[in-house]
mmCIF file of C-alpha atoms and ligand atoms in Angstrom:
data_model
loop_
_atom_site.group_PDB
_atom_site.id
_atom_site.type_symbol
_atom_site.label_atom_id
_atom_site.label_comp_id
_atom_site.label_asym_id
_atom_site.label_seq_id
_atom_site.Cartn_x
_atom_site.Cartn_y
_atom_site.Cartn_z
ATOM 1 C CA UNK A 166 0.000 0.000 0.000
ATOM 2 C CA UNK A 167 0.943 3.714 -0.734
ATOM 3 C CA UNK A 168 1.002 5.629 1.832
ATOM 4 C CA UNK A 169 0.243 9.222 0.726
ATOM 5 C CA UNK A 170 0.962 12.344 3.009
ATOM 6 C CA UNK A 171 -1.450 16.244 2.840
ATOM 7 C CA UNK A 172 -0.541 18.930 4.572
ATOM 8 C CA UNK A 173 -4.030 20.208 6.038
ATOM 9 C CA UNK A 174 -2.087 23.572 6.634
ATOM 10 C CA UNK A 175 -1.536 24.402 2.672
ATOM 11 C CA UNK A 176 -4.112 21.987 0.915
ATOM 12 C CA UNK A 177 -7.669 22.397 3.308
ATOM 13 C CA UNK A 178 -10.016 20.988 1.024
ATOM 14 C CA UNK A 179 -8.315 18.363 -0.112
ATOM 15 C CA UNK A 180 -7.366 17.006 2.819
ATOM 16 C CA UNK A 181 -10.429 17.102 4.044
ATOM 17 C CA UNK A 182 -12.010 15.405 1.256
ATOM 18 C CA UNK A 183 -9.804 12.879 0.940
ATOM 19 C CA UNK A 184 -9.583 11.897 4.737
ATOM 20 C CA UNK A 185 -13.363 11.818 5.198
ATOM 21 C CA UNK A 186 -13.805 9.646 1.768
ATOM 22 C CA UNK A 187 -11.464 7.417 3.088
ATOM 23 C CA UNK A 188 -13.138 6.971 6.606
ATOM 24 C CA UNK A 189 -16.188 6.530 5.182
ATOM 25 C CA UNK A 190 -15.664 3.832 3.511
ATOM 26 C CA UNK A 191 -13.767 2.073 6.184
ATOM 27 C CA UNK A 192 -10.258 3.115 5.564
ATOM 28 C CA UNK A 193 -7.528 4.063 8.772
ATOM 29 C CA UNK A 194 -6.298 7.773 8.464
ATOM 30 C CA UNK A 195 -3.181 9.133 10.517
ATOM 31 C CA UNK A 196 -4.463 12.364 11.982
ATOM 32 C CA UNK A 197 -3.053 15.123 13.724
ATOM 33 C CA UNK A 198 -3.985 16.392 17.708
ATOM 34 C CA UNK A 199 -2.843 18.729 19.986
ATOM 35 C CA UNK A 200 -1.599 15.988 22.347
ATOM 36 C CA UNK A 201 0.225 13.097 19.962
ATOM 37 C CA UNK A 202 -1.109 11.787 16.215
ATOM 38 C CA UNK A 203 -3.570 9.373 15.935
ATOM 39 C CA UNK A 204 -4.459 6.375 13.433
ATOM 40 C CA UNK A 205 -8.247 7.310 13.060
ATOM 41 C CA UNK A 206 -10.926 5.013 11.788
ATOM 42 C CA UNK A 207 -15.092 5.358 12.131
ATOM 43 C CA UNK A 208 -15.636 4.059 15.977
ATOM 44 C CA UNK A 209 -19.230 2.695 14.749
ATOM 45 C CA UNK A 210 -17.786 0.344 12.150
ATOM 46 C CA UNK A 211 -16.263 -2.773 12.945
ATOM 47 C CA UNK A 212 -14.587 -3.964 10.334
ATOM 48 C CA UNK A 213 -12.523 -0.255 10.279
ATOM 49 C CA UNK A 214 -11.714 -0.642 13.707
ATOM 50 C CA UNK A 215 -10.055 -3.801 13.514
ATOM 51 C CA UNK A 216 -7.877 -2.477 10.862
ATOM 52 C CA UNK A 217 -6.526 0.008 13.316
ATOM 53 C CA UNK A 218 -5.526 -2.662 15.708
ATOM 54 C CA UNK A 219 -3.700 -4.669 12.445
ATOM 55 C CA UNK A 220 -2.260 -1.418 11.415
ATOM 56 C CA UNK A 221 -0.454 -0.979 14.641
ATOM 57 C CA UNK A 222 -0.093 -4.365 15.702
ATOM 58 C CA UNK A 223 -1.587 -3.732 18.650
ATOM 59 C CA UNK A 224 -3.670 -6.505 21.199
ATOM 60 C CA UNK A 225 -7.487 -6.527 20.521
ATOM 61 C CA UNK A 226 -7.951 -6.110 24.425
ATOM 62 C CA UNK A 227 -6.537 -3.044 24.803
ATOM 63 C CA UNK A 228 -9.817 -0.316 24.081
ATOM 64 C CA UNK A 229 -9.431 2.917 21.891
ATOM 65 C CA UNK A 230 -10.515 6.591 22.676
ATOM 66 C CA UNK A 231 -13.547 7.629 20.635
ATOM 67 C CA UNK A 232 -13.106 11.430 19.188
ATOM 68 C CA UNK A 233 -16.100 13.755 19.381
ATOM 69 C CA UNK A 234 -15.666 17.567 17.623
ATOM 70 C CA UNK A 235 -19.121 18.294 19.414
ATOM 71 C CA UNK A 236 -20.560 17.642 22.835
ATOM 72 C CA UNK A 237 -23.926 17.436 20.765
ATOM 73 C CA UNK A 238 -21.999 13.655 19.791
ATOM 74 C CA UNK A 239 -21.401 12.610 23.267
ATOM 75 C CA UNK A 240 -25.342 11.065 24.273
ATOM 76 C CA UNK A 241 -25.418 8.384 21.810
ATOM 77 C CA UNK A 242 -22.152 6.887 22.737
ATOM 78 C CA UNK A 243 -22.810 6.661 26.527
ATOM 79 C CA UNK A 244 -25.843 5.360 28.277
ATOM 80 C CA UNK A 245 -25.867 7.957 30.216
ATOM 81 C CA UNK A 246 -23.865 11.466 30.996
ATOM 82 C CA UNK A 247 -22.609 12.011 34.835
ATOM 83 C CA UNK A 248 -23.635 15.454 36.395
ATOM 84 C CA UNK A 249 -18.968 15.851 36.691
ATOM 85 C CA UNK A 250 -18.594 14.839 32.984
ATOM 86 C CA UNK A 251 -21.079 17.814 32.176
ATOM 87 C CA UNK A 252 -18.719 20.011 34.645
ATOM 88 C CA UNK A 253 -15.494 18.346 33.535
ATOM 89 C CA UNK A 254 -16.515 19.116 30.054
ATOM 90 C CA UNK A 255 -17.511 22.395 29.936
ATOM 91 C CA UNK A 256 -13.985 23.043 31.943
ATOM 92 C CA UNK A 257 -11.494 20.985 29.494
ATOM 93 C CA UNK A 258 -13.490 20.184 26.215
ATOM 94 C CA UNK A 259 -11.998 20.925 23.557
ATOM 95 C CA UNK A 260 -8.876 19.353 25.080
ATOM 96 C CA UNK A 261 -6.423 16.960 26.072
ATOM 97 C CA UNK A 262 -8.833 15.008 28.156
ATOM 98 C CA UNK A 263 -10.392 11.559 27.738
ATOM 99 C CA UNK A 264 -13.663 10.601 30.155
ATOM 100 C CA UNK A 265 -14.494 7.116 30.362
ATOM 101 C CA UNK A 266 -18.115 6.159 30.676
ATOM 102 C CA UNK A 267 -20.750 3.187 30.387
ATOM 103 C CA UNK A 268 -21.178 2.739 26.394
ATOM 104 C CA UNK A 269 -24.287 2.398 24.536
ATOM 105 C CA UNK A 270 -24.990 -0.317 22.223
ATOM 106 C CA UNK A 271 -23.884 2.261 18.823
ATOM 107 C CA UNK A 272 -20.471 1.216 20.315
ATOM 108 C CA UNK A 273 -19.005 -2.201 18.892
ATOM 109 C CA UNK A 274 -17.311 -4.495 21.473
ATOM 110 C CA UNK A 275 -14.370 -4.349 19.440
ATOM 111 C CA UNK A 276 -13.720 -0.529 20.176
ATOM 112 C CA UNK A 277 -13.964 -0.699 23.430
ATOM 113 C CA UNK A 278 -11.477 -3.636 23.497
ATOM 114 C CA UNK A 279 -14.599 -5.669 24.858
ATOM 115 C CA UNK A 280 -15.387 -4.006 27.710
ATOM 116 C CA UNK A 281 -18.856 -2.614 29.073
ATOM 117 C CA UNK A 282 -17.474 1.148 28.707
ATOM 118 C CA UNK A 283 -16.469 3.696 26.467
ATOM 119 C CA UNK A 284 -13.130 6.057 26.105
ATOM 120 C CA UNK A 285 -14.402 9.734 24.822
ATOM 121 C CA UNK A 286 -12.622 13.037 23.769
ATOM 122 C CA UNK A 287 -13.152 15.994 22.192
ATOM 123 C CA UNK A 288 -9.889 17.051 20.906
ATOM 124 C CA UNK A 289 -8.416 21.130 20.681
ATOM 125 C CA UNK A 290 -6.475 20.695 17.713
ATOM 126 C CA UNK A 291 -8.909 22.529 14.495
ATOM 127 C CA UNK A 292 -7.840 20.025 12.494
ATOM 128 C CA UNK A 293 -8.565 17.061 14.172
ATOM 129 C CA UNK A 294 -12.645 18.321 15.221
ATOM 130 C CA UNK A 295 -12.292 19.706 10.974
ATOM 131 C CA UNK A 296 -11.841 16.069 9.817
ATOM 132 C CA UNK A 297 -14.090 14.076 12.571
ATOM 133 C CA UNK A 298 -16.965 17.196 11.219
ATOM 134 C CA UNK A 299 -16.392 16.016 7.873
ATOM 135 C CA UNK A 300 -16.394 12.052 7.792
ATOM 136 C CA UNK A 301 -19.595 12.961 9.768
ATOM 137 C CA UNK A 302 -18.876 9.545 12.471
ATOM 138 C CA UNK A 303 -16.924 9.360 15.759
ATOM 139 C CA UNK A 304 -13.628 8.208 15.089
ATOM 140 C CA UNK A 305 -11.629 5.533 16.743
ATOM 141 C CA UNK A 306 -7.884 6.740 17.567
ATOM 142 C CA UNK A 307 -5.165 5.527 19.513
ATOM 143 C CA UNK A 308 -1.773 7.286 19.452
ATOM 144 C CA UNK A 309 -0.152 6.493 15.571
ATOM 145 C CA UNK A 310 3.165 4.726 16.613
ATOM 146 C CA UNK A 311 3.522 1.128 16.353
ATOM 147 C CA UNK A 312 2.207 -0.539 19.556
ATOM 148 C CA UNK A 313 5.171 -0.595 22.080
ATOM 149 C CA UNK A 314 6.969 2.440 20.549
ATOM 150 C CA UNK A 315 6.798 6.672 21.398
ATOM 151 C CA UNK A 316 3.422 8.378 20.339
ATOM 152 C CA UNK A 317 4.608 10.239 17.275
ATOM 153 C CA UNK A 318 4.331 14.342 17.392
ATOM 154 C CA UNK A 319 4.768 14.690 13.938
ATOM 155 C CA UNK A 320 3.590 13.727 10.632
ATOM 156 C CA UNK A 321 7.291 12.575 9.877
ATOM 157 C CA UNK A 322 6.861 9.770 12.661
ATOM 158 C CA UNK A 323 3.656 8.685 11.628
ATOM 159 C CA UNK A 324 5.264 7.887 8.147
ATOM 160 C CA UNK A 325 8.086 6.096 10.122
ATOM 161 C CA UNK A 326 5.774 4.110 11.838
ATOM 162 C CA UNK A 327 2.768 4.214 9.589
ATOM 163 C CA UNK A 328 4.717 3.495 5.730
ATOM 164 C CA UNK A 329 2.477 1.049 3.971
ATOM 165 C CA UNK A 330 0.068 -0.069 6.521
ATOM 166 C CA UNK A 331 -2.142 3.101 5.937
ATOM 167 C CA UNK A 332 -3.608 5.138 2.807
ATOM 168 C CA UNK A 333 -3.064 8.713 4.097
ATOM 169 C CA UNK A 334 -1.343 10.711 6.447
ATOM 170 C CA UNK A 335 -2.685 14.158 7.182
ATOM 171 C CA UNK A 336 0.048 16.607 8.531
ATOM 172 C CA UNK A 337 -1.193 19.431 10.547
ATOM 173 C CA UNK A 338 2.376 20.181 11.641
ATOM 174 C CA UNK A 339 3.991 19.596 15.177
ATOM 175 C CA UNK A 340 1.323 18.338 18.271
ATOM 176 C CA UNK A 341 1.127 21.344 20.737
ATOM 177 C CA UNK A 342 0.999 19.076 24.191
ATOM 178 C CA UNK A 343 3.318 16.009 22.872
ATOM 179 C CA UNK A 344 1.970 13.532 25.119
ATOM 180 C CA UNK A 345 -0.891 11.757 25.092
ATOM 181 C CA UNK A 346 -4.509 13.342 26.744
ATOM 182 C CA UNK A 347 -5.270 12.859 30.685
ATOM 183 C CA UNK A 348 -7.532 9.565 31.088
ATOM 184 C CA UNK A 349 -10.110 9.495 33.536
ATOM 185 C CA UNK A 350 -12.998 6.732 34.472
ATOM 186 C CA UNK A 351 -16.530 8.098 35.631
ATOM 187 C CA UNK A 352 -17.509 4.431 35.087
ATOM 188 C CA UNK A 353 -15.940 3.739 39.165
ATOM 189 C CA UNK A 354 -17.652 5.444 42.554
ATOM 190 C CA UNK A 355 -14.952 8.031 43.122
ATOM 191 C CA UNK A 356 -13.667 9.449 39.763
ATOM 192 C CA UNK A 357 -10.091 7.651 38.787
ATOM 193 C CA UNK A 358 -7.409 9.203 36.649
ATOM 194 C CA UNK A 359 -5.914 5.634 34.727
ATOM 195 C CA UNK A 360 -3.408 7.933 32.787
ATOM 196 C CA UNK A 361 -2.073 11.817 33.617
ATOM 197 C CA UNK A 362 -1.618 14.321 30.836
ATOM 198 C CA UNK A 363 -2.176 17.746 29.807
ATOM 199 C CA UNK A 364 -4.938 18.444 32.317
ATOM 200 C CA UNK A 365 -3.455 17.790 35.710
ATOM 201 C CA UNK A 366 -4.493 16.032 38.547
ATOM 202 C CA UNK A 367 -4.577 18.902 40.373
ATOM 203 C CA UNK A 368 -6.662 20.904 38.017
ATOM 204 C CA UNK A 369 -9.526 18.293 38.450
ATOM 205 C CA UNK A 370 -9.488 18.198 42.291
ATOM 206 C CA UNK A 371 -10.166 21.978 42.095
ATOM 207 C CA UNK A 372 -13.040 21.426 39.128
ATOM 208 C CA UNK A 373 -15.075 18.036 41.061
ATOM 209 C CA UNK A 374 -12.917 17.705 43.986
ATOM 210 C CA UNK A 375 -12.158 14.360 45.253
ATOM 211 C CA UNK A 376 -10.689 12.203 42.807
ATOM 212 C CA UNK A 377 -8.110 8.908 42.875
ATOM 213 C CA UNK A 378 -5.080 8.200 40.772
ATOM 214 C CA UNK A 379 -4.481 4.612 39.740
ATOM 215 C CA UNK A 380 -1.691 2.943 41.407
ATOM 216 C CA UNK A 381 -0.358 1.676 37.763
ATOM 217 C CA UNK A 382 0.284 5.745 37.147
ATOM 218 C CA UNK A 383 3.163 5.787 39.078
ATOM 219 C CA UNK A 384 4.395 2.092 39.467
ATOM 220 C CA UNK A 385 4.870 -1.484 37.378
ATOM 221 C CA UNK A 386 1.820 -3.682 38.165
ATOM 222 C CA UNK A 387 2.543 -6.298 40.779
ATOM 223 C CA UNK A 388 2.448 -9.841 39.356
ATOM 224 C CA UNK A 389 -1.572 -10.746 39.309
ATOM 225 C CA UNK A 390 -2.517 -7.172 39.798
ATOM 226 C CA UNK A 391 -4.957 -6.132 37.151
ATOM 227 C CA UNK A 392 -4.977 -3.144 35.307
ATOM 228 C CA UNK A 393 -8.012 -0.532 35.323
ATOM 229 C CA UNK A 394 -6.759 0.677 32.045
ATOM 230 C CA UNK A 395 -5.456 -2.335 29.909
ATOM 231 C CA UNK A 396 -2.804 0.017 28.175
ATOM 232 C CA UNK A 397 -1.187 0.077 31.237
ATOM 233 C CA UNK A 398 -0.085 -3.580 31.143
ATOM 234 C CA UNK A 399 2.000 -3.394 28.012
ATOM 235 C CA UNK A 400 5.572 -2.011 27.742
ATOM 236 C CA UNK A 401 5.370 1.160 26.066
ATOM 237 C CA UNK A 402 6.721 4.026 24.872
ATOM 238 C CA UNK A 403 10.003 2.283 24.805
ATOM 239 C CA UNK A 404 13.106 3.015 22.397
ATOM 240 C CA UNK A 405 15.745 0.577 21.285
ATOM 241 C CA UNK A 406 18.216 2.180 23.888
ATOM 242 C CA UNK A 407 18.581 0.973 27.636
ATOM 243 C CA UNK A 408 16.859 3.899 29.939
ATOM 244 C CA UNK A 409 17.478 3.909 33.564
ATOM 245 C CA UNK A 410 16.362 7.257 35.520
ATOM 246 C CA UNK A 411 18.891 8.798 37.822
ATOM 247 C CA UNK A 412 16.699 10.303 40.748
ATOM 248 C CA UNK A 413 18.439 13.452 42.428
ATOM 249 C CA UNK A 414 20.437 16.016 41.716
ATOM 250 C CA UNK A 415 22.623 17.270 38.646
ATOM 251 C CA UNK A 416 25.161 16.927 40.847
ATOM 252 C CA UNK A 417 24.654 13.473 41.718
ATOM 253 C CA UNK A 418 23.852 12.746 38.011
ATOM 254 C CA UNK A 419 27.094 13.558 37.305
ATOM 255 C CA UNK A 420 29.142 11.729 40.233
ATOM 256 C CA UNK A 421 27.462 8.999 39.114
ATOM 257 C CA UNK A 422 27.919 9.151 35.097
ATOM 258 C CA UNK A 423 31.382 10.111 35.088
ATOM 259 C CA UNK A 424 33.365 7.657 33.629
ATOM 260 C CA UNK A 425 30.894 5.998 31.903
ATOM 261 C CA UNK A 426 29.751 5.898 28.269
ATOM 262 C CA UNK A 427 26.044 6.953 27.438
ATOM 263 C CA UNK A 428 24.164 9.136 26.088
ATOM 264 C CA UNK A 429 22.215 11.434 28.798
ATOM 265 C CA UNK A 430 18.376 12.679 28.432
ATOM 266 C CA UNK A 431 18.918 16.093 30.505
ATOM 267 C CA UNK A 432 16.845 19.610 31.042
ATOM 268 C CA UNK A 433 17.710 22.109 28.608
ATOM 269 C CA UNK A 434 21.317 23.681 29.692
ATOM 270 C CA UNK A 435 22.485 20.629 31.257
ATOM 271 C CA UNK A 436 24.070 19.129 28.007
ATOM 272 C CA UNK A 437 27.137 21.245 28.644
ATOM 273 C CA UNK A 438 28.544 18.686 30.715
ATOM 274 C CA UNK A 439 28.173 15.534 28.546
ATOM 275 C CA UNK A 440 29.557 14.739 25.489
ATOM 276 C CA UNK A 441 26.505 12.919 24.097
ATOM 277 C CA UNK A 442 23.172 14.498 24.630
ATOM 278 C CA UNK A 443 19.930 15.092 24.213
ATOM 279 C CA UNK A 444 17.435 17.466 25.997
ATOM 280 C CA UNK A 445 13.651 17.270 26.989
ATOM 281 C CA UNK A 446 12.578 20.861 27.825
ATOM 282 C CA UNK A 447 13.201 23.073 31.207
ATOM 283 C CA UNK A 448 13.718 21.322 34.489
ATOM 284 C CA UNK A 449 10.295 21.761 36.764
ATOM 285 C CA UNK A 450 8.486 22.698 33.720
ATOM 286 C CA UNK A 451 6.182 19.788 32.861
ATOM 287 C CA UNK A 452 4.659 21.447 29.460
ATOM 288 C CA UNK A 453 7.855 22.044 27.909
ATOM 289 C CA UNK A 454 9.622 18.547 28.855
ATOM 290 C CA UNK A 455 6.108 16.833 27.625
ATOM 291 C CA UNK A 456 6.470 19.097 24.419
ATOM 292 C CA UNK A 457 10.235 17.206 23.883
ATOM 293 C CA UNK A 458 9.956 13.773 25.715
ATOM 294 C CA UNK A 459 8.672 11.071 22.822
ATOM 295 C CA UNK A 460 11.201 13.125 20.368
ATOM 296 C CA UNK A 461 14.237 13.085 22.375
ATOM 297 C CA UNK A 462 13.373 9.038 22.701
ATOM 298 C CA UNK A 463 13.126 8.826 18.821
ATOM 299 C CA UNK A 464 16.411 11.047 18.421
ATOM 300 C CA UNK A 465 18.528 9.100 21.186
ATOM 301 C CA UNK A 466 17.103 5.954 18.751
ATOM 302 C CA UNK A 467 18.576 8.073 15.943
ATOM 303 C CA UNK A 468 21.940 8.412 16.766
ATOM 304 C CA UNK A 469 22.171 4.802 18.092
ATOM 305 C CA UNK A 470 22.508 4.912 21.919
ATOM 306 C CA UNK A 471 22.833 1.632 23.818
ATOM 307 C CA UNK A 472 22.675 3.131 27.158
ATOM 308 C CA UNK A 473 20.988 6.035 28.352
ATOM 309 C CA UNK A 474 20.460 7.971 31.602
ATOM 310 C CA UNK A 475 17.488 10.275 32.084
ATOM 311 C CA UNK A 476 17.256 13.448 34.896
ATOM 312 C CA UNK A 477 14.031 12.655 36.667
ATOM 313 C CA UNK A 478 11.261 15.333 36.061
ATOM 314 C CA UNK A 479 9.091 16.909 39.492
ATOM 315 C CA UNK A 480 5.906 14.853 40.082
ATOM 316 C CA UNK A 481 3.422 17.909 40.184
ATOM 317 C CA UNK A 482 1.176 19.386 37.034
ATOM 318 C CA UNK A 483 2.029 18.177 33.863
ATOM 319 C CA UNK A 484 5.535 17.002 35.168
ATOM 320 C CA UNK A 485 3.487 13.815 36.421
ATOM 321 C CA UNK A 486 2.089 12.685 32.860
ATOM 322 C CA UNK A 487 6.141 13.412 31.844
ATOM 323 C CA UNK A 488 7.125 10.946 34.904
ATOM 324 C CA UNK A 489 4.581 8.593 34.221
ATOM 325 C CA UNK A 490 6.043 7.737 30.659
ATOM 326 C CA UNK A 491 9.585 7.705 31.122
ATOM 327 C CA UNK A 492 8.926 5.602 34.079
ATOM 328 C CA UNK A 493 7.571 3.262 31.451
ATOM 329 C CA UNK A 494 10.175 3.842 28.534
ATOM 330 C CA UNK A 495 12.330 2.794 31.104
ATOM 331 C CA UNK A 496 10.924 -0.057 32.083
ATOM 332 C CA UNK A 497 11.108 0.976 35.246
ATOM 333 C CA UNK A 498 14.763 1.190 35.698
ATOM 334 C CA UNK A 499 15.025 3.687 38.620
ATOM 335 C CA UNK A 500 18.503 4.544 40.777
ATOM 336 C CA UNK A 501 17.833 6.862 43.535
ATOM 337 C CA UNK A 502 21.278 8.657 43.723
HETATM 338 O O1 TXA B 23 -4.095 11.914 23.399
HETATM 339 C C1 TXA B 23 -4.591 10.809 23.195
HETATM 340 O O2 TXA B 23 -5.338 10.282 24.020
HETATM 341 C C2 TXA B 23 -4.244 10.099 21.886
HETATM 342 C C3 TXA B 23 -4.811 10.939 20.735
HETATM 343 C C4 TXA B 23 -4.663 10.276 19.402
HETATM 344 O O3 TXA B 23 -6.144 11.282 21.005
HETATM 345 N N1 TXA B 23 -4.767 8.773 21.875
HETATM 346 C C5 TXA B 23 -4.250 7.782 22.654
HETATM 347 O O4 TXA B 23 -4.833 6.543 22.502
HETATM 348 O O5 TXA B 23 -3.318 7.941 23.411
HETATM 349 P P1 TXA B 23 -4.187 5.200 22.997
HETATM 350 O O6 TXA B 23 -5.072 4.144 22.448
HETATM 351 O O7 TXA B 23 -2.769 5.138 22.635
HETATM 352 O O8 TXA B 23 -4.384 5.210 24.559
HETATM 353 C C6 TXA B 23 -5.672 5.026 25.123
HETATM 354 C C7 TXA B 23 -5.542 4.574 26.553
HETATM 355 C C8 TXA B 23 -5.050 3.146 26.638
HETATM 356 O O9 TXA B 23 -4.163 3.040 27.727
HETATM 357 C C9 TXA B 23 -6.330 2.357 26.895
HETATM 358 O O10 TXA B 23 -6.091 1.155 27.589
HETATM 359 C C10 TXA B 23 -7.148 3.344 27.708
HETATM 360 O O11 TXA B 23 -6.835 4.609 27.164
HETATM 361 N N2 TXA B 23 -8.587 3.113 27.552
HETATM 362 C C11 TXA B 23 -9.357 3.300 26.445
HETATM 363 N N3 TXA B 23 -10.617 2.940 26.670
HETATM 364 C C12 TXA B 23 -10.682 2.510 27.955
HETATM 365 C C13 TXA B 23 -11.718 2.000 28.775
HETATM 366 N N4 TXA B 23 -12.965 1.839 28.339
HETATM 367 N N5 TXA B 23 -11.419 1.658 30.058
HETATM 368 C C14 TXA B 23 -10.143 1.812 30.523
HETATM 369 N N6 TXA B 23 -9.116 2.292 29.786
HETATM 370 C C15 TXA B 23 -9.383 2.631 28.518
HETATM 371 MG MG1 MG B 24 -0.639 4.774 22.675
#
């Protein structure tokens, strides 16, 4: 298969026409969104859907988000809407947030990786709400790597990945957040965040108060423990190169490096001190490392490091959903210096 690329920013209407032709009848598109690109495909039709899954070789169990560009979408997906998605919503829609509810029989069992709920977002990026608008269905969209490897923020990636398994690429340029959206289940008694991203936790204690974060956010699963989120039990985001986090200070970092030959994933104005680097953003600014994290992985996979050591980012905001990946491109390698 071809794989053909548009840039939505240049060629509008024929991007648009060509995307929604293709999801209509059943094709998988890579799309861009302001968190990470996605391999879209109609939610409601089950034959598309399981070419998403073959497209990124990725386990039938694990459930995809379901991409609104309207809240007017959202009732005939769900059975019904809680009182805090309504709040939630009118807070962080259009966003980089995912709500996961009960799911109403429009939903095919294999879109919500067979399970009795329902993943749902209404995506910021214009482009992305532009292209759901025109193929006129929800559309089924997990991040556009290959399963197992960094959520691509670029159109270039996609390709990478994405080079004859899928018809058409649509580049809307570079995604704004750079990792994936915040999911959160309504479908438990007290509200659970299963994944942090671009809205932080602490943003929706102050919007519905109390809420719980999954113990699989910040740790491996214990053998027999069960995920709440089924993408949590697979290794992800994970380069060729051998990660282990260094917890503490520069100044440890470097007691403990020195000598040694790696590559290091530092803040921006560390790399003065190594002789192979690569940065992900400012130190205790979660937005900016989040903006550089998947592309510093593909780029230390680009200049062929074996062993890497990462700077640890701050738990708080944004800095969590940073954590919370490298924890897992790591594979949980963690020294506390
Ligand atoms: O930002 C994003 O969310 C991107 C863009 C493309 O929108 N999409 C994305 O999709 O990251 P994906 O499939 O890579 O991650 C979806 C996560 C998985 O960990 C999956 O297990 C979880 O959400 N998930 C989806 N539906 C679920 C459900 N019904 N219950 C629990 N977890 C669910
Ligand atoms: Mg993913």
């Amino acid at each position: 298969m071809q794989t053909r690329v548009i840039d939505i920013r240049t060629n509008k209407n024929e991007a648009l026409e060509e995307a929604s032709e293709l999801l209509k009848s059943g094709e998988v598109v890579g799309i861009p969104t302001e968190t990470v690109y996605g391999l879209a495909a109609n939610a409601l039709d089950e034959e598309a859907v399981k070419k998403i899954y073959i497209a990124k070789g990725r386990p039938s169990d694990n459930p995809l988000i379901v991409h609104i560009s309207d809240i007017s979408e959202l009732s005939p997906l769900v059975k019904e809407i809680p009182e805090k998605v309504k709040v939630m919503a009118s807070a962080f829609w259009p966003g980089p947030l995912t709500m996961i509810m009960k799911k109403s029989d429009v939903i095919p069992s294999v879109t919500s990786g067979g399970l009795s709920t329902v993943a749902i977002r209404m995506p910021e990026n214009e482009y992305a709400r532009a292209i759901i608008k025109s193929a006129g269905v929800p559309l089924a969209a997990p991040s556009a790597n290959l399963s197992g490897s960094p959520s691509p923020t670029n159109a270039k990636y996609v390709f990478d990945d994405m080079n004859g398994r899928i018809p058409l690429i649509i580049d809307g340029g570079a995604s704004k957040i750079g990792v994936e959206s915040t999911v959160i289940t309504f479908a438990t008694e007290i509200p659970t965040v299963l994944r942090p991203g671009g809205v932080t936790v602490e943003e929706i204690r102050e919007t519905i108060g109390e809420i719980k974060v999954a113990d699989a956010v910040l740790h491996d699963l214990k053998e027999g423990e069960t995920a709440a989120s089924p993408g949590m039990k697979y290794k992800h985001y994970a380069p060729k190169a051998n990660i282990t986090i260094l917890k503490g200070s520069l100044e440890k970092y470097i007691e403990y490096t020195s000598g040694k030959d790696f590559f290091a994933l530092v803040f921006e104005g560390e790399e003065k001190f190594f002789k192979n680097a690569v940065t992900y953003g400012k130190a205790n600014d979660g937005l900016s490392e989040a903006g550089r994290l998947f592309d510093a992985l593909r780029e230390l996979d680009e200049m062929g490091a074996k062993t890497v050591f990462a700077r640890c980012p701050e738990l708080t905001g944004v800095g969590l959903a940073v954590y919370n990946r490298l924890i897992r491109s790591a594979g949980f390698n963690i020294i506390e210096l």
